[in-house]
XYZ file of C-alpha atoms in Angstrom:
184
model
C -6.982 20.505 12.713
C -9.300 18.333 10.549
C -8.316 17.019 7.097
C -11.962 16.468 5.908
C -11.751 19.141 3.198
C -9.123 17.177 1.562
C -10.972 13.947 1.743
C -13.946 15.951 0.516
C -11.902 17.141 -2.474
C -10.831 13.545 -3.090
C -14.428 12.702 -3.634
C -14.795 15.488 -6.570
C -15.393 14.006 -10.059
C -12.404 16.046 -11.407
C -9.093 14.196 -11.733
C -7.265 17.265 -11.079
C -8.935 17.560 -7.644
C -7.886 13.875 -6.861
C -4.283 14.757 -7.866
C -4.183 17.774 -5.596
C -6.044 16.055 -2.742
C -3.762 12.865 -2.885
C -0.696 15.001 -3.160
C -1.714 17.093 -0.166
C -2.323 13.768 1.867
C 0.988 12.413 0.672
C 2.647 15.562 2.030
C 0.644 15.459 5.462
C 1.404 11.768 5.925
C 4.979 12.738 6.640
C 3.860 13.827 9.958
C 2.521 11.063 12.589
C -0.277 13.427 13.713
C -1.770 13.545 10.252
C -1.081 9.935 9.564
C -3.740 9.177 12.314
C -6.126 11.588 10.870
C -5.934 10.513 7.266
C -6.823 6.964 8.509
C -9.511 8.287 11.105
C -11.204 10.808 8.962
C -11.611 8.542 5.805
C -8.662 9.543 3.800
C -7.271 6.120 3.678
C -10.580 4.776 2.414
C -10.656 7.297 -0.209
C -6.997 6.574 -1.438
C -7.592 2.831 -1.607
C -10.595 3.618 -3.863
C -8.590 5.900 -6.087
C -6.085 3.312 -6.302
C -8.201 1.511 -9.000
C -10.443 4.201 -9.892
C -7.939 6.947 -11.076
C -6.339 6.590 -14.533
C -3.601 9.318 -14.224
C -0.173 8.061 -13.201
C 0.310 11.287 -10.993
C -2.681 10.390 -8.785
C -1.681 6.770 -8.649
C 1.747 7.783 -7.516
C 0.478 10.096 -4.869
C -1.913 7.483 -3.636
C 0.866 5.042 -3.511
C 3.062 7.639 -1.639
C 0.535 8.383 0.840
C -0.133 4.859 1.933
C 3.462 4.111 1.888
C 4.116 7.105 4.391
C 1.036 6.133 6.435
C 2.477 2.419 6.720
C 5.608 3.993 8.078
C 3.605 4.246 11.419
C 3.744 0.736 13.161
C 0.761 1.804 15.322
C -1.390 1.948 12.149
C -0.181 -0.942 10.237
C -2.498 -3.437 11.611
C -5.587 -1.113 11.362
C -4.745 -0.416 7.795
C -4.934 -4.127 6.900
C -7.830 -4.735 9.036
C -10.171 -2.590 6.513
C -12.829 -5.015 5.031
C -11.328 -7.242 2.156
C -14.560 -7.720 0.601
C -15.975 -4.233 0.843
C -17.905 -3.394 -2.132
C -16.539 0.358 -1.961
C -13.140 -0.926 -2.919
C -11.737 0.403 0.267
C -9.383 -2.527 1.084
C -5.682 -1.367 1.475
C -4.197 -4.600 0.304
C -6.410 -4.714 -2.737
C -5.423 -1.107 -3.501
C -1.681 -1.875 -3.179
C -1.786 -5.084 -5.071
C -3.675 -3.043 -8.011
C -0.875 -0.378 -7.868
C 2.183 -2.731 -7.626
C 1.249 -4.509 -10.979
C 4.445 -4.416 -12.941
C 5.458 -2.014 -15.745
C 4.011 -1.151 -18.419
C 0.817 -1.756 -16.536
C 1.893 0.435 -13.678
C 4.799 3.005 -13.831
C 7.797 2.077 -11.834
C 7.703 4.813 -9.282
C 4.089 3.968 -8.622
C 4.762 0.335 -8.198
C 7.825 0.738 -5.877
C 5.869 2.890 -3.498
C 3.003 0.317 -3.462
C 5.395 -2.474 -2.739
C 7.087 -0.426 -0.074
C 3.926 0.036 1.785
C 3.203 -3.681 1.274
C 6.604 -4.414 2.799
C 5.999 -2.016 5.854
C 2.538 -3.764 6.368
C 4.100 -7.089 6.231
C 6.435 -6.476 9.291
C 3.527 -6.801 11.479
C 2.873 -10.357 12.494
C -1.078 -10.154 12.816
C -0.989 -8.968 9.063
C 0.926 -11.989 7.751
C -2.029 -14.312 7.065
C -3.711 -11.428 5.082
C -0.618 -10.670 3.279
C -0.181 -14.149 2.289
C -3.673 -14.855 1.350
C -3.909 -11.574 -0.784
C -1.222 -12.512 -3.049
C 1.163 -9.991 -1.859
C 4.249 -12.171 -1.931
C 4.866 -12.119 -5.577
C 5.234 -8.124 -5.667
C 7.407 -8.258 -2.683
C 9.596 -10.997 -4.591
C 9.679 -8.818 -7.729
C 10.818 -5.793 -5.771
C 13.597 -7.834 -4.057
C 15.342 -8.431 -7.221
C 19.018 -6.859 -7.733
C 17.914 -4.377 -10.358
C 15.776 -2.612 -7.876
C 17.197 0.226 -6.008
C 18.623 -0.950 -2.552
C 16.366 0.882 -0.425
C 13.200 -0.635 -1.998
C 15.019 -3.851 -2.307
C 16.020 -4.114 1.518
C 12.332 -3.252 2.639
C 10.967 -6.062 0.310
C 13.785 -8.614 1.696
C 12.953 -7.579 5.232
C 9.266 -7.930 4.718
C 9.710 -11.509 3.225
C 11.997 -12.437 6.016
C 9.269 -11.407 8.484
C 6.550 -13.409 6.797
C 8.515 -16.425 6.068
C 10.022 -16.492 9.578
C 6.566 -16.754 10.835
C 6.180 -20.415 11.878
C 2.353 -20.658 11.386
C 2.735 -19.371 7.868
C 5.946 -20.387 6.531
C 4.535 -23.561 4.906
C 1.350 -22.065 3.590
C 3.521 -19.151 2.020
C 5.911 -21.569 0.537
C 3.302 -23.564 -1.027
C 1.694 -20.538 -2.581
C 5.001 -19.333 -4.188
C 6.226 -22.775 -5.077
C 3.166 -24.284 -6.337
C 3.053 -25.310 -9.898
C 0.824 -23.238 -12.248
C -2.609 -24.515 -12.736
C -3.182 -26.335 -16.078
């Protein structure tokens, strides 16, 4: 079964259609079979675009939730990060997640937590470490590792940070980015 009708619905001009399409993709993303289809049939590309285009918090939540659920699949994590970073269509998964992981009040907590959960899962794959560091995704992971964050989200963030910092090639670069003094 194809998910192309949902992807087409996500390209509608109506925000309600975006909400319905993203909600459906988030629900389908609970099953591995559909995770692959969402990535292969252009659903992830559209979710990434809607991360910055959508204004409604419900749409943003379903976008973040769908991406986080897809990121649970270790077979797709590298592919998700491999989408072009400088793509003019705004389809970069890292860029989308960074946009959705901005702290409240800019982004509701439930959206932020799902976005950082997705970043944490993507950070578990060593081939993704360099892009994670260069994208600036360490700061949202550090924010999510705070004690006031619910334990399941905090644990994911800490696991991701451990994975990135234990990578010997990137440890120095990551530490310098995090510990560097702010520019004047």
